[in-house]
mmCIF file of C-alpha atoms in Angstrom:
data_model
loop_
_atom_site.group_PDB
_atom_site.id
_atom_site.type_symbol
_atom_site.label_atom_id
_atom_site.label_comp_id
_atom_site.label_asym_id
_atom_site.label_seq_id
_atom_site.Cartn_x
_atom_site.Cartn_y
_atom_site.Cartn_z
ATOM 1 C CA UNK A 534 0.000 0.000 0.000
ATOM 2 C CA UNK A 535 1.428 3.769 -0.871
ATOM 3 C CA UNK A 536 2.951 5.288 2.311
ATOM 4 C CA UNK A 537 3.611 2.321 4.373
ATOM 5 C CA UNK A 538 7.174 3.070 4.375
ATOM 6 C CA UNK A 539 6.690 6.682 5.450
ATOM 7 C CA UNK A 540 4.593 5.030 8.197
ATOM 8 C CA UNK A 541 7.287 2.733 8.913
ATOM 9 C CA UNK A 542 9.303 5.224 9.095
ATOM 10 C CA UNK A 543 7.856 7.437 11.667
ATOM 11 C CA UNK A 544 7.256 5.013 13.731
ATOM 12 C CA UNK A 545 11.111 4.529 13.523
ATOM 13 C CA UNK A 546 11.497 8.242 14.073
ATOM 14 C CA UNK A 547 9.479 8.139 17.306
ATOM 15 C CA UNK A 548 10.845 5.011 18.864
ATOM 16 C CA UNK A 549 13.723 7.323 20.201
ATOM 17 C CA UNK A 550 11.183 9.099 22.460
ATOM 18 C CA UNK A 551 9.643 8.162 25.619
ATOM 19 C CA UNK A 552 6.882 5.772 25.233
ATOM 20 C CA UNK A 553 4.256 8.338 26.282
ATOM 21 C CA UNK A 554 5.522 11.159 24.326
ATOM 22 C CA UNK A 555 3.346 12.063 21.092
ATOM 23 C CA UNK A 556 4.372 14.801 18.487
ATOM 24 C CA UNK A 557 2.365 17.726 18.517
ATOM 25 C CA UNK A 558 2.997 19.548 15.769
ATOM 26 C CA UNK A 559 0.850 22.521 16.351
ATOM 27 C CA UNK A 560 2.848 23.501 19.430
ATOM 28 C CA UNK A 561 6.203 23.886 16.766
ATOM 29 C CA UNK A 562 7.943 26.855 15.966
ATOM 30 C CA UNK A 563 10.810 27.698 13.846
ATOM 31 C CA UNK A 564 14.061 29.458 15.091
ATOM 32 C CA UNK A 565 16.200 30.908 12.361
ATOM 33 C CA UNK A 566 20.049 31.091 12.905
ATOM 34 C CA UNK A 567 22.630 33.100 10.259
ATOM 35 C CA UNK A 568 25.382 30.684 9.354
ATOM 36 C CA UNK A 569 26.418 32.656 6.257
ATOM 37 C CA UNK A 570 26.240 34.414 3.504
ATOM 38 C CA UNK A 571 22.563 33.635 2.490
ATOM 39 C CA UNK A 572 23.060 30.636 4.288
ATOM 40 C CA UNK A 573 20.194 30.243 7.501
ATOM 41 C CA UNK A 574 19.969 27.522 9.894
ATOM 42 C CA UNK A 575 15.995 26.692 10.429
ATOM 43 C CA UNK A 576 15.404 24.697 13.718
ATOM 44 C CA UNK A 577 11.837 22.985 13.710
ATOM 45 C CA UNK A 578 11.526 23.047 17.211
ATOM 46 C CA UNK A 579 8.324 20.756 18.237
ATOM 47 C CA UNK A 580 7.349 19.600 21.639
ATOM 48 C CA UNK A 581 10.038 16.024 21.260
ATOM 49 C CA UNK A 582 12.037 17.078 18.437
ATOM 50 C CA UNK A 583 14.060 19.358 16.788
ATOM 51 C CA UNK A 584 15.468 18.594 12.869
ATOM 52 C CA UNK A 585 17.330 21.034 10.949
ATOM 53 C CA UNK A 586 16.709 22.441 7.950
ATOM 54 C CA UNK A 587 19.328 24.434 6.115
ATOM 55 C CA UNK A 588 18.357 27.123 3.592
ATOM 56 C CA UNK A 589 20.491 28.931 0.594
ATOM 57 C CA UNK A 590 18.170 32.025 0.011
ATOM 58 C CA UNK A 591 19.465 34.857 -2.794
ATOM 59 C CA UNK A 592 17.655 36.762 -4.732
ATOM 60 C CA UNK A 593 17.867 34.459 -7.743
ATOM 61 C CA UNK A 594 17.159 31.471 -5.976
ATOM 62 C CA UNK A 595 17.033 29.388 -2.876
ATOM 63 C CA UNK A 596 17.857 25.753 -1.864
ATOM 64 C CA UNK A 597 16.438 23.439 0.922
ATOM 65 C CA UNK A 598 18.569 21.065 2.613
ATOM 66 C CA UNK A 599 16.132 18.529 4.857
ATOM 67 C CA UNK A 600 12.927 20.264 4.409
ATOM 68 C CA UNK A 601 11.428 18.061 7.807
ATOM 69 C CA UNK A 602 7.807 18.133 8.110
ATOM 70 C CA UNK A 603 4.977 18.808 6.134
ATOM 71 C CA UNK A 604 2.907 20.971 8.403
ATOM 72 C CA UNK A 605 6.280 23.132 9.173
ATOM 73 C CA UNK A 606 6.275 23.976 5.081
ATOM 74 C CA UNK A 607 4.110 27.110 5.428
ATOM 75 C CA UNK A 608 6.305 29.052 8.031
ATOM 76 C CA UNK A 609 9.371 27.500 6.016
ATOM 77 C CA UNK A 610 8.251 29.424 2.478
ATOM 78 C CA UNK A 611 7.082 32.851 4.694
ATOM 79 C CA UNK A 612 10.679 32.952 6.108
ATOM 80 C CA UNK A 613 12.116 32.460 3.106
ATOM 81 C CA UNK A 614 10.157 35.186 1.186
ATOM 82 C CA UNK A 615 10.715 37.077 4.346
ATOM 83 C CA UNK A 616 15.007 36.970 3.378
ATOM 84 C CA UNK A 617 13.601 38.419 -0.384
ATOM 85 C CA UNK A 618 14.907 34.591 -1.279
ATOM 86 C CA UNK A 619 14.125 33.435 -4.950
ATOM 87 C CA UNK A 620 11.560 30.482 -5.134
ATOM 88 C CA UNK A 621 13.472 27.150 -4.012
ATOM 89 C CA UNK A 622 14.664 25.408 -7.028
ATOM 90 C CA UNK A 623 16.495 22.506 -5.329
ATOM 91 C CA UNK A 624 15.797 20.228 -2.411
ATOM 92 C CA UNK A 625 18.421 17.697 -1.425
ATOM 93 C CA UNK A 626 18.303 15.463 2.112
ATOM 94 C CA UNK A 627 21.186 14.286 4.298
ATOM 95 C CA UNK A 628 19.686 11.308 5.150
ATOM 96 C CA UNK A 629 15.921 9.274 4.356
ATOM 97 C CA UNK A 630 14.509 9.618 8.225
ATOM 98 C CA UNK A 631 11.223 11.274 8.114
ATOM 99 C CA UNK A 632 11.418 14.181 10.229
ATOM 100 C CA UNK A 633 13.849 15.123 7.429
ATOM 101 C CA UNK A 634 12.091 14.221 4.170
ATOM 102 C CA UNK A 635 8.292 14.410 4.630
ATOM 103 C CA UNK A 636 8.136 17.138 3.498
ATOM 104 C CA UNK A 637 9.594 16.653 0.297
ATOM 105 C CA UNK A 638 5.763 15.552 -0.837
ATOM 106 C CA UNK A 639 4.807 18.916 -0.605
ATOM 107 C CA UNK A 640 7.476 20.657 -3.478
ATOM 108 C CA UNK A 641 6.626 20.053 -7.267
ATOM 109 C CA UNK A 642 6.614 22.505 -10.490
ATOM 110 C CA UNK A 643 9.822 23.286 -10.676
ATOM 111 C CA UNK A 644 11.652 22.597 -7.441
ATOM 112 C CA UNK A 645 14.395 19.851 -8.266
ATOM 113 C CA UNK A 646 14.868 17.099 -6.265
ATOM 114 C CA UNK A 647 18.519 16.029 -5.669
ATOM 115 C CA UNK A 648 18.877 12.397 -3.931
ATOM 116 C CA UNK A 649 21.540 9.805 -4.306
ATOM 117 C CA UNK A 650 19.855 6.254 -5.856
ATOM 118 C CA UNK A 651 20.236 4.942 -1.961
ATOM 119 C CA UNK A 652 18.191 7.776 -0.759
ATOM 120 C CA UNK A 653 15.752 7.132 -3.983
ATOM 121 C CA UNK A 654 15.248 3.625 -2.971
ATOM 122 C CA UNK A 655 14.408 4.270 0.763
ATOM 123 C CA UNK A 656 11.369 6.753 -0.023
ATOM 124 C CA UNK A 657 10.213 4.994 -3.026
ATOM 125 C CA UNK A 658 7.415 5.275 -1.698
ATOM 126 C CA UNK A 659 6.965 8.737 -1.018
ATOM 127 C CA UNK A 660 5.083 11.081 -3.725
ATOM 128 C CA UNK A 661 7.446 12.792 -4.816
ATOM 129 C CA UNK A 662 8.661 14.651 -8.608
ATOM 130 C CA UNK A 663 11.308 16.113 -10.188
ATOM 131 C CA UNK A 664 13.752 13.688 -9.102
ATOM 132 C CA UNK A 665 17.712 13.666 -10.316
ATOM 133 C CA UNK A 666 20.204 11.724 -9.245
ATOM 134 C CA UNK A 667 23.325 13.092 -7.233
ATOM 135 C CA UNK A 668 25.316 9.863 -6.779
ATOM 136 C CA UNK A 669 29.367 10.765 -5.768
ATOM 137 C CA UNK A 670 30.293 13.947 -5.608
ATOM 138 C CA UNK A 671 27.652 16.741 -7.309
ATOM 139 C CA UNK A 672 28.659 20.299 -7.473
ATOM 140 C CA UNK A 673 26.070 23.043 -7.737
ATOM 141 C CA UNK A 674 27.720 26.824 -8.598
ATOM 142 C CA UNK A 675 26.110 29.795 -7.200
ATOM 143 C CA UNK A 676 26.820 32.549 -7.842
ATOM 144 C CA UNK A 677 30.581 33.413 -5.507
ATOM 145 C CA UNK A 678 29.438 30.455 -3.498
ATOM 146 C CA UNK A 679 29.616 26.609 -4.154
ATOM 147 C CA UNK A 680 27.515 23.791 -2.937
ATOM 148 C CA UNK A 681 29.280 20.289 -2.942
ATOM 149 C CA UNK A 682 27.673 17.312 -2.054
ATOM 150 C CA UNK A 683 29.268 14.313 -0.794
ATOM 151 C CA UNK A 684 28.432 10.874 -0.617
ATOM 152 C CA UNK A 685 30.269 9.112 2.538
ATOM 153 C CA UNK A 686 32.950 6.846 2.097
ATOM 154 C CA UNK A 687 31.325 3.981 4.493
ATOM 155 C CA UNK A 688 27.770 3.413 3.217
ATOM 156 C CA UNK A 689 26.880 2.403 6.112
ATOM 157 C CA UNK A 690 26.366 4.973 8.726
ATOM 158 C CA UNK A 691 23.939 7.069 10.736
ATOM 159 C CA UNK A 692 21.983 5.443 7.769
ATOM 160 C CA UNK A 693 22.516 3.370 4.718
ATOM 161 C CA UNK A 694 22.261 6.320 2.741
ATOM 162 C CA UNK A 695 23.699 9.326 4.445
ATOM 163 C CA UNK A 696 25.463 12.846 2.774
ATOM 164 C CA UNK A 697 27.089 15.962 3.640
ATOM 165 C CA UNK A 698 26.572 19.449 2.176
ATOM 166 C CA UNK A 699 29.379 21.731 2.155
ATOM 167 C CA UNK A 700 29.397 25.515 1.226
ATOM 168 C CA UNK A 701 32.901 26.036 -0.085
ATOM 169 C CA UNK A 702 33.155 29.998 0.053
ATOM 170 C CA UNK A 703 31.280 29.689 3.194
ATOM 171 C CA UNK A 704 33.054 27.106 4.802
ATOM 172 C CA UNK A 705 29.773 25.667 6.542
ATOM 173 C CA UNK A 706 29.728 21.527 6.639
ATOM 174 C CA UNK A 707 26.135 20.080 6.884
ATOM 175 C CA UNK A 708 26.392 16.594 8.568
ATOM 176 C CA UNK A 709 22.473 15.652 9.471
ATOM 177 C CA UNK A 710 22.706 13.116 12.094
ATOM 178 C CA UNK A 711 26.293 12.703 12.185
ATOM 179 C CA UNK A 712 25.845 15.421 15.169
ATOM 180 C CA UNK A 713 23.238 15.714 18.027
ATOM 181 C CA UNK A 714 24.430 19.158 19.350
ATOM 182 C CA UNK A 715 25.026 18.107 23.166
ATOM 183 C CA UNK A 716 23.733 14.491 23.077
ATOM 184 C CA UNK A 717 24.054 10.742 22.512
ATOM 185 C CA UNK A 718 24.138 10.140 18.888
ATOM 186 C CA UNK A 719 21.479 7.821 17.378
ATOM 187 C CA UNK A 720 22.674 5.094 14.954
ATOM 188 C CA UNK A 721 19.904 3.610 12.761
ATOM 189 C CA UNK A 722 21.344 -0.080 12.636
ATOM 190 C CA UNK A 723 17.848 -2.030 12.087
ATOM 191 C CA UNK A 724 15.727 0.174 10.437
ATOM 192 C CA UNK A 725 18.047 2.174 8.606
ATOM 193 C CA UNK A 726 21.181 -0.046 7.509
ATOM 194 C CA UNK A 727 23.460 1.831 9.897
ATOM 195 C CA UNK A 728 26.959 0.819 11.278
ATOM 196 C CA UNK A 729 28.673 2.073 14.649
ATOM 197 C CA UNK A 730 32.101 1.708 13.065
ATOM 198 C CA UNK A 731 31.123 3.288 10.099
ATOM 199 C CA UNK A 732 29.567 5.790 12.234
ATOM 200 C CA UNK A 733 32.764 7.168 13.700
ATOM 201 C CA UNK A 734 34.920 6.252 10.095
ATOM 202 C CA UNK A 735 32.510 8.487 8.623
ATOM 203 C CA UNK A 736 32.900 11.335 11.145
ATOM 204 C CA UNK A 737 36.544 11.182 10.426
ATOM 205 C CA UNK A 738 35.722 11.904 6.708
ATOM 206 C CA UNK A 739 34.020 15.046 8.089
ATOM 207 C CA UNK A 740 36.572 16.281 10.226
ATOM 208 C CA UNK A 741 39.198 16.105 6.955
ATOM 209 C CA UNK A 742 36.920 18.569 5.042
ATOM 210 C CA UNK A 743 36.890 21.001 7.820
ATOM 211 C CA UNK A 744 39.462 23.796 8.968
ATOM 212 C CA UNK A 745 40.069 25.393 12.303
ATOM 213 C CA UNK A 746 37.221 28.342 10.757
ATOM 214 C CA UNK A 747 34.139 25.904 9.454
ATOM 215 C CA UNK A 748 30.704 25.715 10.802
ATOM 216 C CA UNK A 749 29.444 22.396 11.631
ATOM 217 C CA UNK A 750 25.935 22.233 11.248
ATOM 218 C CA UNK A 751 24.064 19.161 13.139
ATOM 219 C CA UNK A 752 20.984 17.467 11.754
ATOM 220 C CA UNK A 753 19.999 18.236 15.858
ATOM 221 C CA UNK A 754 20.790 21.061 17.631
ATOM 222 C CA UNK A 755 20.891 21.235 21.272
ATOM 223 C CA UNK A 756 16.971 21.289 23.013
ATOM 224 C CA UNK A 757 19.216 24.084 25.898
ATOM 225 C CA UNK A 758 19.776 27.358 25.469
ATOM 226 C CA UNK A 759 23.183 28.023 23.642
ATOM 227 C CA UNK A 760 24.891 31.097 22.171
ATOM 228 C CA UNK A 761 24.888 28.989 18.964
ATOM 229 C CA UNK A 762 23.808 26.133 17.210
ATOM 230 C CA UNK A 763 26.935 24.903 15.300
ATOM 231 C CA UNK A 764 29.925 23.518 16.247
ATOM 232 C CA UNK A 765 33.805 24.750 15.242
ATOM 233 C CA UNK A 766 36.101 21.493 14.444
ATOM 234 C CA UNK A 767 37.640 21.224 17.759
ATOM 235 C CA UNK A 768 33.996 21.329 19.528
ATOM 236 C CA UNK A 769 32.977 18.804 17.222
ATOM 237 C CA UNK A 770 36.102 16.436 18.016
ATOM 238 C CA UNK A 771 35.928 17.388 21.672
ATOM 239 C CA UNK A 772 32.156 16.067 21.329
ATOM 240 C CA UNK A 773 32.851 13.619 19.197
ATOM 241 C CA UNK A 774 36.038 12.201 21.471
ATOM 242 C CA UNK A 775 33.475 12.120 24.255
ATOM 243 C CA UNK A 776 31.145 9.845 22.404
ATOM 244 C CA UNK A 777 34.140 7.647 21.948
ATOM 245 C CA UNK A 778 35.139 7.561 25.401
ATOM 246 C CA UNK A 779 31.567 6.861 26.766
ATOM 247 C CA UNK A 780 31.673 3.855 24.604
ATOM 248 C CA UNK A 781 35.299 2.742 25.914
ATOM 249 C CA UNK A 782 33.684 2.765 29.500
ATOM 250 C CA UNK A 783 30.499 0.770 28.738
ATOM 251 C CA UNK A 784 32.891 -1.501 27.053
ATOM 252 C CA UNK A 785 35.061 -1.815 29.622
ATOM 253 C CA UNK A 786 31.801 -2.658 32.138
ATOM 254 C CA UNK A 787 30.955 -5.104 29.907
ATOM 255 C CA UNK A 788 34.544 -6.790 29.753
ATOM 256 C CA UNK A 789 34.397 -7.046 33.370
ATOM 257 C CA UNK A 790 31.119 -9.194 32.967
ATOM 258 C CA UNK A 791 28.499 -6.672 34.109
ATOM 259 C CA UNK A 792 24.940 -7.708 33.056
ATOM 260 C CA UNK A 793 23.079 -4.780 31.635
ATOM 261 C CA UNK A 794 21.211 -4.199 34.592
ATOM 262 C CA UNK A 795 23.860 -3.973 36.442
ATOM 263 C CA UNK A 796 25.878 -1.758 34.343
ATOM 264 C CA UNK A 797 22.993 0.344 33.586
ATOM 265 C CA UNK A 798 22.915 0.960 37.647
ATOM 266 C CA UNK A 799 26.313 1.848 37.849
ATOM 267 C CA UNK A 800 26.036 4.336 35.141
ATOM 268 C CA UNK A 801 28.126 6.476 33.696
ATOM 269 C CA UNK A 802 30.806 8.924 35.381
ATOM 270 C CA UNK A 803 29.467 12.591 36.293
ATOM 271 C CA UNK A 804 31.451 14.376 33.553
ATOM 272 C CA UNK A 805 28.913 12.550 30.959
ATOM 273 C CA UNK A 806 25.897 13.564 32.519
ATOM 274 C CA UNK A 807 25.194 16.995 30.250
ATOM 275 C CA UNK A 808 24.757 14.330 27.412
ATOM 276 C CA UNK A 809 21.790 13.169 28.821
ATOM 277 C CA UNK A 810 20.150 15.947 30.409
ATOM 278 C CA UNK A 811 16.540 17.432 29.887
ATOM 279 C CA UNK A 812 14.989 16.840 26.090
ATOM 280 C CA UNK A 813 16.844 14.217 24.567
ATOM 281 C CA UNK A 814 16.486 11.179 21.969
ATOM 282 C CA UNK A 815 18.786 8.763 23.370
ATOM 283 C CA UNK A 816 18.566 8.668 27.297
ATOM 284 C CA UNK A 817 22.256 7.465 29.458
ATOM 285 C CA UNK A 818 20.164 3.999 29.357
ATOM 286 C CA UNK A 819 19.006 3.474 26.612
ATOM 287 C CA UNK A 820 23.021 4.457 24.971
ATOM 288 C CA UNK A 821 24.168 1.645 27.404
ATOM 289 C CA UNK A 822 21.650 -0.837 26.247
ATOM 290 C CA UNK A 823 22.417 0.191 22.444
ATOM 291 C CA UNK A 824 26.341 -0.345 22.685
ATOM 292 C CA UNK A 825 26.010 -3.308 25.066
ATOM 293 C CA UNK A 826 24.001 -5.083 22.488
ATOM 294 C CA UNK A 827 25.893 -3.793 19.627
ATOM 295 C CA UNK A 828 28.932 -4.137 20.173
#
């Protein structure tokens, strides 16, 4: 039946909230953050979650990076014509979760649609037109600025079909779920195809394209309040390091022949306890449970 797989894939989307939580998307709002020349950070903040969208808006044009959810479309085109942006001519996704595509369904006429044939063949089902393929590396000029976009060298990552947007005058790296701004990552190995090791391989792809002056942009930002909602490169290894070192010490409980329960009691130490703090999507326990069964 048409739209089971966007239906399977929300439910995949909402399996990283509590069990009682339910998205509300008339309580959303979008925040709107200058990254750089006529390039905007959109935040879709709802009551659970958060996805970014990333807009290139000049007067001759604009382009939509993760457009997220349908009902969030009408605030998305006001801000836009609210920059003086030109209509959006190309949409392009860093990954096929839903809170990043669904609203894809909602552009036709003579918006573009740029997806690699991995990301083709995990919405197939999804109405949507105006489809061209951007397999490898695909290189859009405009105007001064440059838009590459990058295929990962592991396929298997956050997702089976994960890319990166970088804006080369810019210097502003788009990396969707390879960042949750002040949280546990979440790796989508059933669902999505996803690998932990090509996780972290693929991160280190990321952090050779970037300089001591580029903008990392996460697919998440942080739910707290922070002076900003990117990361330099040395946040983004310092976060990134800490991720790593979590997973060293559940490793090392697990060595030592802790069951789950009883490594999920002892926890973690004090120093990783911002990670899990307030609105999350992957709690201290449930980031045990996932590496203690994954790894």
């Amino acid at each position: 039946m048409k739209h089971n797989r966007i239906i399977t894939l929300l439910i995949i989307v909402l399996m990283v909230y509590s069990a009682s939580a339910q998205l509300d998307l008339s309580k959303s709002k979008l925040e709107i953050e200058k990254v750089g020349k006529d390039i905007y950070l959109f935040v879709q903040q709802t009551n659970i979650t958060n996805p970014s969208s990333i807009v290139y808006s000049s007067p001759e044009l604009s382009i939509l990076i993760d457009p997220g959810y349908k009902q969030m479309q009408l605030s998305v085109k006001d801000s836009i014509n609210a920059l003086n942006g030109g209509s959006i001519k190309f949409i392009m996704t860093s990954h096929f979760h839903l809170d990043h595509v669904q609203a894809m369904e909602n552009y036709y006429n003579n918006t573009t649609i740029l997806l690699s044939s991995n990301q083709q063949k995990n919405i197939s089902n999804m109405d949507i037109k105006n489809i061209i393929s951007s397999d490898d590396k695909y290189h859009l000029k405009l105007g001064q600025e440059e838009l590459e976009i990058h295929s990962f060298p592991n396929t298997s990552g956050h997702t089976d079909s994960d890319a990166l947007f970088f804006f080369k005058q810019a210097n502003v790296l788009i990396v969707g779920d390879y960042l949750f701004q002040d949280m546990y990552p979440r790796i989508d190995l059933k669902g999505g195809g996803g690998s932990i090791d090509g996780y972290f391989k693929n991160i280190d792809y990321i952090l050779s394209l970037a300089d001591n002056n580029t903008k990392i942009i996460p697919g998440h930002t942080s739910f707290k309040e922070v002076k900003k909602r990117y990361l330099s490169k040395k946040e983004y290894s310092l976060h990134i390091n800490k991720i790593k070192e979590s997973i060293s010490k559940i490793n090392a409980m697990k060595t030592k022949g802790l069951s789950i329960e009883e490594a999920l009691k002892q926890g973690l130490p004090e120093k990783f306890k911002y990670l899990s703090e307030g609105a999350k999507y992957v709690s201290q326990d449930k980031w045990i449970t996932f590496i203690y069964n994954n790894l």
